[in-house]
GROMACS .gro file of N, CA and C in nm:
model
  438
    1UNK      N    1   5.111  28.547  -1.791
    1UNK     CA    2   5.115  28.690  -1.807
    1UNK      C    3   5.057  28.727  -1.943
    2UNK      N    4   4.980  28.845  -1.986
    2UNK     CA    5   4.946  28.872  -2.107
    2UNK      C    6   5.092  28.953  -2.122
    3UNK      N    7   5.017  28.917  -2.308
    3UNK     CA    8   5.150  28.951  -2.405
    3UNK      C    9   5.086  29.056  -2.520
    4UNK      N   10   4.940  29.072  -2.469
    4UNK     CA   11   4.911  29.205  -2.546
    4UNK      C   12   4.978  29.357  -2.482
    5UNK      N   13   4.926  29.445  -2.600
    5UNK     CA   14   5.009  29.562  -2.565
    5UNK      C   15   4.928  29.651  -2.464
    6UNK      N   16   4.995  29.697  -2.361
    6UNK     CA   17   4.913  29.790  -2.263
    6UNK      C   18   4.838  29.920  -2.336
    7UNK      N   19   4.730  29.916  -2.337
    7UNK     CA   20   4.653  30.075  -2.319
    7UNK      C   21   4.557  30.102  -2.249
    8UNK      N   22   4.512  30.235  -2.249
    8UNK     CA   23   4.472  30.301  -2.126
    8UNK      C   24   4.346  30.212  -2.140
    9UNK      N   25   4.258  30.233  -2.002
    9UNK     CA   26   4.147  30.198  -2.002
    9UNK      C   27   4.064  30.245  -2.052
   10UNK      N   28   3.932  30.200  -2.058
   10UNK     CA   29   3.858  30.282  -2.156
   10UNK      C   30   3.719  30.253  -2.095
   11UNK      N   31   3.591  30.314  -2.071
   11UNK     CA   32   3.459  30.282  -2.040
   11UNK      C   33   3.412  30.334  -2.141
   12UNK      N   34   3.316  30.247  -2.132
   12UNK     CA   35   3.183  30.269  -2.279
   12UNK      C   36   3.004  30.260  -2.187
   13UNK      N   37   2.967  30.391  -2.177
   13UNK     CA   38   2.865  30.370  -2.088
   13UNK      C   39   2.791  30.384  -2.222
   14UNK      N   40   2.620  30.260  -2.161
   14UNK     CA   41   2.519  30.256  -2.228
   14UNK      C   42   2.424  30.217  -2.194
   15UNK      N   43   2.271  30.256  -2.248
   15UNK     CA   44   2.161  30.229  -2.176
   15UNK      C   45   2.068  30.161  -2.315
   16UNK      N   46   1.951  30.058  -2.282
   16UNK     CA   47   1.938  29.997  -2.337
   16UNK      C   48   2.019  29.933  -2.498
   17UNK      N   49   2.115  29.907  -2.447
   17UNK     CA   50   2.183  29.874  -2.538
   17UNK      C   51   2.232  29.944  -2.666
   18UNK      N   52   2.220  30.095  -2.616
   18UNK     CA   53   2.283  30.209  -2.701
   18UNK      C   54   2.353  30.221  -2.688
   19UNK      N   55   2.529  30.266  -2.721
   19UNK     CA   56   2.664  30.359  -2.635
   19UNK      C   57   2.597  30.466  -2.664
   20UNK      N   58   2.618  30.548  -2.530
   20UNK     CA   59   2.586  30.707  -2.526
   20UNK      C   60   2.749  30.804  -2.492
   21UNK      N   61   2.867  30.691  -2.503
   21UNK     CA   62   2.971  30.763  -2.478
   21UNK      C   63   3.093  30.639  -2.425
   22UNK      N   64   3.167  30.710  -2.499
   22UNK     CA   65   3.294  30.633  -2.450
   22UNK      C   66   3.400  30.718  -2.397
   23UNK      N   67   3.487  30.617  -2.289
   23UNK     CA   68   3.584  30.750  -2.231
   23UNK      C   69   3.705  30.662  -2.201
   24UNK      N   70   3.828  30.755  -2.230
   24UNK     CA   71   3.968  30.698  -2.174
   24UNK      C   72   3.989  30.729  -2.084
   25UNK      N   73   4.050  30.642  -1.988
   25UNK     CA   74   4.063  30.666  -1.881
   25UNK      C   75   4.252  30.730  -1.883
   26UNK      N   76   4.268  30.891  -1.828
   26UNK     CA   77   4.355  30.927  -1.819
   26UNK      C   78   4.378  31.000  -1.714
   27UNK      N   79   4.266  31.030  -1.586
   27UNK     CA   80   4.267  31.079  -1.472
   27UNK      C   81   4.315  30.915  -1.341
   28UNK      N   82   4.334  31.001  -1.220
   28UNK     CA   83   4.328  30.912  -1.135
   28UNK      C   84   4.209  30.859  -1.037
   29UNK      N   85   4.133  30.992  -1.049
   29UNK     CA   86   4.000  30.971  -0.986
   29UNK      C   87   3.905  30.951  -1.076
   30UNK      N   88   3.789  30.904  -1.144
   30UNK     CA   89   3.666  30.938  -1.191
   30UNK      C   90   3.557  30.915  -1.115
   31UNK      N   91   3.476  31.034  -1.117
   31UNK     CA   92   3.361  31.055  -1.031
   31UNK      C   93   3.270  30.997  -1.140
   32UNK      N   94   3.146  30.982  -1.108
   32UNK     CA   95   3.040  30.888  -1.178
   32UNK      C   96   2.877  30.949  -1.112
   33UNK      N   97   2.827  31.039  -1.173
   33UNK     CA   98   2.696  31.070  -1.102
   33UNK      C   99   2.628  31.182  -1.237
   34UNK      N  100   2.545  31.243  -1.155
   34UNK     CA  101   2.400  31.333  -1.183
   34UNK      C  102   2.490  31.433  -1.232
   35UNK      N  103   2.541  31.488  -1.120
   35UNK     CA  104   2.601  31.616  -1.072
   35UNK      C  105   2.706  31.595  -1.241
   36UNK      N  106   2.695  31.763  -1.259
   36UNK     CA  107   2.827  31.831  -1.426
   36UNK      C  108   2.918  31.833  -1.354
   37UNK      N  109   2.914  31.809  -1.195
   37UNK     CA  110   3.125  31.787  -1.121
   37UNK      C  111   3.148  31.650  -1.145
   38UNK      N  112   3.056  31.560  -1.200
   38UNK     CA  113   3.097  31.414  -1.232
   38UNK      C  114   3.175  31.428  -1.371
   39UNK      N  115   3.276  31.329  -1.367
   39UNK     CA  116   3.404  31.350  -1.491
   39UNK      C  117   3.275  31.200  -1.602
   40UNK      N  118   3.186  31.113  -1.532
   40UNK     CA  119   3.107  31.093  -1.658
   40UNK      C  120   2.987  31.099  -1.552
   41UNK      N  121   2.917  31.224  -1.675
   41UNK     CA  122   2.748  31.207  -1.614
   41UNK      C  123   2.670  31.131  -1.681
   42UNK      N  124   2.601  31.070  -1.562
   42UNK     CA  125   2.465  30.968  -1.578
   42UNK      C  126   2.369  31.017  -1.553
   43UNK      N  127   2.269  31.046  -1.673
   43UNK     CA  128   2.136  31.139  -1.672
   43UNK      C  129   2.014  31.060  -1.644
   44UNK      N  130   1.987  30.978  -1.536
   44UNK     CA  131   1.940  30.901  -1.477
   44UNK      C  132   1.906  30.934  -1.335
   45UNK      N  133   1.779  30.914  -1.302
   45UNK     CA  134   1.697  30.969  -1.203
   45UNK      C  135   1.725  30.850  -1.065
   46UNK      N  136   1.791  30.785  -1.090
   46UNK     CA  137   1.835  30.665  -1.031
   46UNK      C  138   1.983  30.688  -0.978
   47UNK      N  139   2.054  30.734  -1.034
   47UNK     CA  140   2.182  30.792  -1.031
   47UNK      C  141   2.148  30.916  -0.917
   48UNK      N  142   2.293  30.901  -0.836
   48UNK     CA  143   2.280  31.015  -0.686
   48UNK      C  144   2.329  31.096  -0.793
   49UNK      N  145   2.381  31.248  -0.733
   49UNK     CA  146   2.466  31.376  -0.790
   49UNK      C  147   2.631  31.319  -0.762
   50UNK      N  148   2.622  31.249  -0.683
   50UNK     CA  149   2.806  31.183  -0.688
   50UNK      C  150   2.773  31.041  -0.635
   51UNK      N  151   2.757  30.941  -0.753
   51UNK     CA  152   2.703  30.844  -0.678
   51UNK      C  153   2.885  30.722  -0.682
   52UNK      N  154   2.909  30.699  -0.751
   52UNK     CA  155   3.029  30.638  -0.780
   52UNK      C  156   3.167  30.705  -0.780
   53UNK      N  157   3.312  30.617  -0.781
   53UNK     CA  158   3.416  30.698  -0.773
   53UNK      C  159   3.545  30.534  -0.872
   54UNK      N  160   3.550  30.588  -0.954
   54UNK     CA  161   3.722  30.479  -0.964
   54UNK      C  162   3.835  30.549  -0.951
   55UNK      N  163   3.923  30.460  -0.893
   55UNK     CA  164   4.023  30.493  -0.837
   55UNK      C  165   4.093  30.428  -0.918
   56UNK      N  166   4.211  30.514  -0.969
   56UNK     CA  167   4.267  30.429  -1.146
   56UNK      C  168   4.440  30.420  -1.079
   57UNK      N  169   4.458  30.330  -1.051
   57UNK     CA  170   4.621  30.229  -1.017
   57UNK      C  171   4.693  30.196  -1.128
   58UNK      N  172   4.813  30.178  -1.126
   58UNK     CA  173   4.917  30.160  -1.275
   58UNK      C  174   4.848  29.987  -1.270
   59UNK      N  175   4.831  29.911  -1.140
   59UNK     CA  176   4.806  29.766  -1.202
   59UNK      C  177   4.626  29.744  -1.094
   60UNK      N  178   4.610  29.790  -1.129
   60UNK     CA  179   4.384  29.791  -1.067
   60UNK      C  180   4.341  29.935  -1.083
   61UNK      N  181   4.233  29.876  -1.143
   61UNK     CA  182   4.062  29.985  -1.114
   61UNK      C  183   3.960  29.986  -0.992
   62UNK      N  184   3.959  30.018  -0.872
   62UNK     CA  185   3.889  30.031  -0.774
   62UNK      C  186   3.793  30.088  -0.812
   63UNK      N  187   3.636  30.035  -0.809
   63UNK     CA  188   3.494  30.091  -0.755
   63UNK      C  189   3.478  30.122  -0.657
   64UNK      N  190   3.405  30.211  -0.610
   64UNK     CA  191   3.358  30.278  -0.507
   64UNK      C  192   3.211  30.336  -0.459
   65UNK      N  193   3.131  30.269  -0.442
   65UNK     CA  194   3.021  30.361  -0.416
   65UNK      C  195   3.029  30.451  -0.338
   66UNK      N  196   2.992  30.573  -0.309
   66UNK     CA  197   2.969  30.673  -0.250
   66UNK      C  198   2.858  30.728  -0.193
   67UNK      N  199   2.843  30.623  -0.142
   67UNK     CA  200   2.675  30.623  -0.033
   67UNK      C  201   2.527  30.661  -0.097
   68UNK      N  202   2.568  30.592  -0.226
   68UNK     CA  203   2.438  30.664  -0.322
   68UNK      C  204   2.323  30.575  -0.239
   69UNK      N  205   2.190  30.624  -0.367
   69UNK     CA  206   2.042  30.608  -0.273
   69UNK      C  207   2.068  30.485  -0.338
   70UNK      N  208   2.098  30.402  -0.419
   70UNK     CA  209   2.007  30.318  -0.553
   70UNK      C  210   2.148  30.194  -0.599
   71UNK      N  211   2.228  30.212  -0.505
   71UNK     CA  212   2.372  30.150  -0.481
   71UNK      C  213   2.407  30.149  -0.618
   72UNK      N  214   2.530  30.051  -0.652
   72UNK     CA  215   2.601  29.986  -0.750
   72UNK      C  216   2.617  29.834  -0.783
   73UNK      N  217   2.609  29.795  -0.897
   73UNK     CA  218   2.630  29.696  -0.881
   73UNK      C  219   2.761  29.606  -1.012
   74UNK      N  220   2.823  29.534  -0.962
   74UNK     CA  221   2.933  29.461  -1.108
   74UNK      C  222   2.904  29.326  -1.101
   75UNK      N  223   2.878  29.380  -1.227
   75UNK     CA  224   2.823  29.216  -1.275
   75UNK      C  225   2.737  29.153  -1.211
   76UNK      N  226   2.636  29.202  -1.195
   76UNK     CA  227   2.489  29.203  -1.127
   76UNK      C  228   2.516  29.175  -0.988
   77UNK      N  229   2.594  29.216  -0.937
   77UNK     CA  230   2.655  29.185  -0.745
   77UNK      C  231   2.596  29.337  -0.733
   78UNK      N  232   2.564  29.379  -0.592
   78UNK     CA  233   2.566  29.485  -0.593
   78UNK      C  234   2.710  29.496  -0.458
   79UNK      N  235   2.764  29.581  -0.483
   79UNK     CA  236   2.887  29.622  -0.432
   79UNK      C  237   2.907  29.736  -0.343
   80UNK      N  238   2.970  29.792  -0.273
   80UNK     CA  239   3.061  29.898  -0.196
   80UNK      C  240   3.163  29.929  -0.263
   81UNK      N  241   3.276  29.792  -0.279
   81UNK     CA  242   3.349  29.867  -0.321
   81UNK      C  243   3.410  29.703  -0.387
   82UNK      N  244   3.505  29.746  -0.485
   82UNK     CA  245   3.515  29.643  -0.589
   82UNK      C  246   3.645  29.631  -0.724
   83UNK      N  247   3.742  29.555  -0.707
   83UNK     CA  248   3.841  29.530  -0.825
   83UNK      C  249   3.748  29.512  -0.916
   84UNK      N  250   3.778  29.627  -1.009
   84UNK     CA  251   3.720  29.617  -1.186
   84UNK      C  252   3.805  29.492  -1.269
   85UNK      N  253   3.748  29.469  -1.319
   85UNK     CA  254   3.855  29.358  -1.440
   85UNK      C  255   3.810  29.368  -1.557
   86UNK      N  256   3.892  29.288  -1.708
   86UNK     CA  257   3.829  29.321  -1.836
   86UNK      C  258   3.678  29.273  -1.868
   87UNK      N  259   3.620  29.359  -1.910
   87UNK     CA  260   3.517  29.340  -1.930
   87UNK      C  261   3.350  29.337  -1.791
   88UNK      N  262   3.399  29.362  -1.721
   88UNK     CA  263   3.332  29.409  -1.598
   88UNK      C  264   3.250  29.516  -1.652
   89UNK      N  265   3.103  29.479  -1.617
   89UNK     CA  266   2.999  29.573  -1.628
   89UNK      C  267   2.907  29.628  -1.491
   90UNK      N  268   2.956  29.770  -1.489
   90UNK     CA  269   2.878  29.853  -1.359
   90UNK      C  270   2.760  29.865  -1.407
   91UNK      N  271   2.622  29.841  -1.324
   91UNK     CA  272   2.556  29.932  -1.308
   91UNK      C  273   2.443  30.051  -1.256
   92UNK      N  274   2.465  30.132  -1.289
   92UNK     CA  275   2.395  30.279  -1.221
   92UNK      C  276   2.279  30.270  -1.314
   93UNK      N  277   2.121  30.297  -1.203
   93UNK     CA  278   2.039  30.311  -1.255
   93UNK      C  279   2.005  30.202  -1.428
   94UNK      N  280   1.961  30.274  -1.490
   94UNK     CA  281   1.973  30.213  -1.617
   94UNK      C  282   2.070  30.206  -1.669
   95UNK      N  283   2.154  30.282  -1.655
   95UNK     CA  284   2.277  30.274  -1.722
   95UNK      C  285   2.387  30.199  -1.713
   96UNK      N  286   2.486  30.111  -1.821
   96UNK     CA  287   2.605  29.984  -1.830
   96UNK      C  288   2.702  30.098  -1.820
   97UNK      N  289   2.809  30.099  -1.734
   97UNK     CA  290   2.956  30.118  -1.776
   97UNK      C  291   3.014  29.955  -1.798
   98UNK      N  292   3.085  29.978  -1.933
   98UNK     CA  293   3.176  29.857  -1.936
   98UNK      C  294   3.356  29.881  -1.921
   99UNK      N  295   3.384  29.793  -1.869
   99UNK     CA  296   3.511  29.800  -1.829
   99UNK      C  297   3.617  29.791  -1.949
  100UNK      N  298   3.698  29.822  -2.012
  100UNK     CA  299   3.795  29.766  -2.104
  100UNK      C  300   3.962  29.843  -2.104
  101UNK      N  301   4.045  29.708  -2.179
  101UNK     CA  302   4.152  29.728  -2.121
  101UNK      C  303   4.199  29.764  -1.947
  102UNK      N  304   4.175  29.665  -1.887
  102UNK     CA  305   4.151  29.673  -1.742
  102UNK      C  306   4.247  29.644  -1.710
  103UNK      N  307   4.371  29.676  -1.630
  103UNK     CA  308   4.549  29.663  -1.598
  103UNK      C  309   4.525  29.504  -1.525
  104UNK      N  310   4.581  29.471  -1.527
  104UNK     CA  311   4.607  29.288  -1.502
  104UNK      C  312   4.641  29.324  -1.310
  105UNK      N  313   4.570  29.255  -1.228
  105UNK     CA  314   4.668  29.280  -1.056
  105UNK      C  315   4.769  29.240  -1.099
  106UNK      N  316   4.902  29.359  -0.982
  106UNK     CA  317   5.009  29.325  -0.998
  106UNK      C  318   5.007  29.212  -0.866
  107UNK      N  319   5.112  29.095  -0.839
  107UNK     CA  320   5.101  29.046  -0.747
  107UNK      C  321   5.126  29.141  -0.595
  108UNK      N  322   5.165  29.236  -0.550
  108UNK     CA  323   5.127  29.327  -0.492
  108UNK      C  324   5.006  29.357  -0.444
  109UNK      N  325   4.879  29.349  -0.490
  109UNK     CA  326   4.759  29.411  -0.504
  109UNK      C  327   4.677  29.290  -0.483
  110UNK      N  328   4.725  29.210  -0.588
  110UNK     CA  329   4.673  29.032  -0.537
  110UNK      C  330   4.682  29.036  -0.399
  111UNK      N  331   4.822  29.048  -0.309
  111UNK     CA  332   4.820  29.034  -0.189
  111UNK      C  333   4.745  29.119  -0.085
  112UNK      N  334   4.731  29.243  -0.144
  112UNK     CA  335   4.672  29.343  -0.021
  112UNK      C  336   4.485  29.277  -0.025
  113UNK      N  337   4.467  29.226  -0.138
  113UNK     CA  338   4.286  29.167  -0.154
  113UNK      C  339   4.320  29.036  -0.070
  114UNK      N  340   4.392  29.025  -0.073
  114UNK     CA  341   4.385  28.848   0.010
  114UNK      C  342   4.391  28.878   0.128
  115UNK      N  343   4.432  28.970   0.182
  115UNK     CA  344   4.453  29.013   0.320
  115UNK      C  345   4.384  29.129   0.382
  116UNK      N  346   4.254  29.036   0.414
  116UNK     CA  347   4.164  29.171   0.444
  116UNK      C  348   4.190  29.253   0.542
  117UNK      N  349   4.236  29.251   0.641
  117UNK     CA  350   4.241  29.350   0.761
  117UNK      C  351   4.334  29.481   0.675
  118UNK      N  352   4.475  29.471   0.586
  118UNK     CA  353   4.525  29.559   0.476
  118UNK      C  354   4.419  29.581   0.376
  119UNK      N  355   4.363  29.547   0.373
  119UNK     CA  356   4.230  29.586   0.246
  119UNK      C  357   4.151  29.712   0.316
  120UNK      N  358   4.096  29.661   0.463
  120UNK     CA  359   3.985  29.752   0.549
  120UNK      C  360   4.055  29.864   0.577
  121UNK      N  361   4.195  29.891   0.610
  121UNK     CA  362   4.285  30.039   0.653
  121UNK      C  363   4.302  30.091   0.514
  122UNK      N  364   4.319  30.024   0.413
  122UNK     CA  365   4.331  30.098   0.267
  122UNK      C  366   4.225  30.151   0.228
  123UNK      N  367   4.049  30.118   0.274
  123UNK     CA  368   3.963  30.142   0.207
  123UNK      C  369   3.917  30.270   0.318
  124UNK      N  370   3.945  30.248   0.481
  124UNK     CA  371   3.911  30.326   0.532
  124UNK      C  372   4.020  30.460   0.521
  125UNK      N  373   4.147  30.494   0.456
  125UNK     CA  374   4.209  30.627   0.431
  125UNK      C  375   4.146  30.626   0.322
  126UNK      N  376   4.075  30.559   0.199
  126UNK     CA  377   4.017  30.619   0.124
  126UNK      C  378   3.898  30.644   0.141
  127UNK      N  379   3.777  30.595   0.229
  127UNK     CA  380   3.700  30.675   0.240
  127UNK      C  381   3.692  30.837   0.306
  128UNK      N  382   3.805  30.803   0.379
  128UNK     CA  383   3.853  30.929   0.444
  128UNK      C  384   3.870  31.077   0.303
  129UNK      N  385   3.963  31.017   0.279
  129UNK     CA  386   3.938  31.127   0.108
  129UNK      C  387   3.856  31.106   0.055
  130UNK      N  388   3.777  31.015   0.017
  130UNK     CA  389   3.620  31.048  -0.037
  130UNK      C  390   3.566  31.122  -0.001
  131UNK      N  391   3.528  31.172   0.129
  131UNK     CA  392   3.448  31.201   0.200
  131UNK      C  393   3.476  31.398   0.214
  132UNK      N  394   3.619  31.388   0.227
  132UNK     CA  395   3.683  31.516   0.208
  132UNK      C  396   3.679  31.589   0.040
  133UNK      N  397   3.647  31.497  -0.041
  133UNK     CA  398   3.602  31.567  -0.179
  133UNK      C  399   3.541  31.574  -0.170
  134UNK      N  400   3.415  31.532  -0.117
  134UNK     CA  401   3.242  31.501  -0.150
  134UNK      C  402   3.233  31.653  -0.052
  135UNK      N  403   3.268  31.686   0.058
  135UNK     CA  404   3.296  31.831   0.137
  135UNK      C  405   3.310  31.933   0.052
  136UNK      N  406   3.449  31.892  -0.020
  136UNK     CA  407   3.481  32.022  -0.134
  136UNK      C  408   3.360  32.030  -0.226
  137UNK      N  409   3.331  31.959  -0.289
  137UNK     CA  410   3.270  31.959  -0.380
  137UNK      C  411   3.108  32.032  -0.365
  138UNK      N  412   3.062  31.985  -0.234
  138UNK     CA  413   2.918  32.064  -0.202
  138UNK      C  414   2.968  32.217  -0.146
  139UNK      N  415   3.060  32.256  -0.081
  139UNK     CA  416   3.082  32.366  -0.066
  139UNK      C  417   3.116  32.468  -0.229
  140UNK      N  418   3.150  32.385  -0.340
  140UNK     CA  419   3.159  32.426  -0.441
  140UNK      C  420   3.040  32.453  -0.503
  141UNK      N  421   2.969  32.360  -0.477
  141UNK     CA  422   2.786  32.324  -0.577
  141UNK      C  423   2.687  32.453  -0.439
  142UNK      N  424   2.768  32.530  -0.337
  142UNK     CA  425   2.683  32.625  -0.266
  142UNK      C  426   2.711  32.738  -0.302
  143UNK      N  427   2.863  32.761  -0.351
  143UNK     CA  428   2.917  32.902  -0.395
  143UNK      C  429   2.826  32.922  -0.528
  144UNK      N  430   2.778  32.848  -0.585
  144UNK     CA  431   2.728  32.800  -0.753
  144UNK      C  432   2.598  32.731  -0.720
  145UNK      N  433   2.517  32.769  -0.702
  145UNK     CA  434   2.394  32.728  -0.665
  145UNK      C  435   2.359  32.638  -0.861
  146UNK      N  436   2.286  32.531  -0.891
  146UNK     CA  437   2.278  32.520  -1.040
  146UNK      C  438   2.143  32.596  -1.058
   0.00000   0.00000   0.00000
């Protein structure tokens, strides 16, 4: 078990090896795209308008792609969907998110990844709400044309 002290997570996105921003993670959702409804925008032509999503757990960070054009990838895998860990690097287009302070699996969570058929009903009610924000959200980006 670690015996360091818990704090929040934190991403540090960067492109050629610049930080252009660092962020704590204190929401439960973060959206990841083009689009100013993304909680971090990626100003990258490569990047969809909602291309990514983490899903922030007291013990895991869930990735998510969100059916972008130009996918995702951690740690040069390209992914769907994906347990973050410390030091885990996404990336969109040109751009690194790095992972830090990443919550340890609780054994709980260990078990639902080991057991895929509970993995596929967990991922399919969450695409289900993905899919129902990504709704809200363009009906929002029509009332508000940019």
């Amino acid at each position: 078990m670690n015996d360091k002290p818990s704090q929040a997570p934190r991403i540090i996105v960067s492109q050629n090896r610049e930080t252009l921003a660092e962020y704590t993670v204190s929401e439960q959702k973060i959206l990841i795209g083009r689009s100013e409804f993304a909680d971090i925008v990626i100003s990258d032509l490569f990047a969809s308008k909602l291309h990514a999503m983490i899903l922030v757990y007291s013990d895991a960070l869930v990735l998510l792609d969100l059916n972008s054009a130009n996918g995702v990838t951690v740690n040069s895998v390209k992914t769907q969907c994906s347990i973050l860990k410390e030091n885990d690097i996404i990336t969109i287009g040109h751009h690194r998110l790095k992972i830090e302070n990443a919550p340890e699996l609780s054994e709980e969570m260990r078990q639902l990844v080991e057991n895929k058929d509970t993995l596929r009903m967990k991922n399919i009610v969450n695409v289900k709400r993905l899919q129902e924000t990504q709704r809200r959200l363009i009906a929002i980006q029509n009332r508000n044309p940019l």
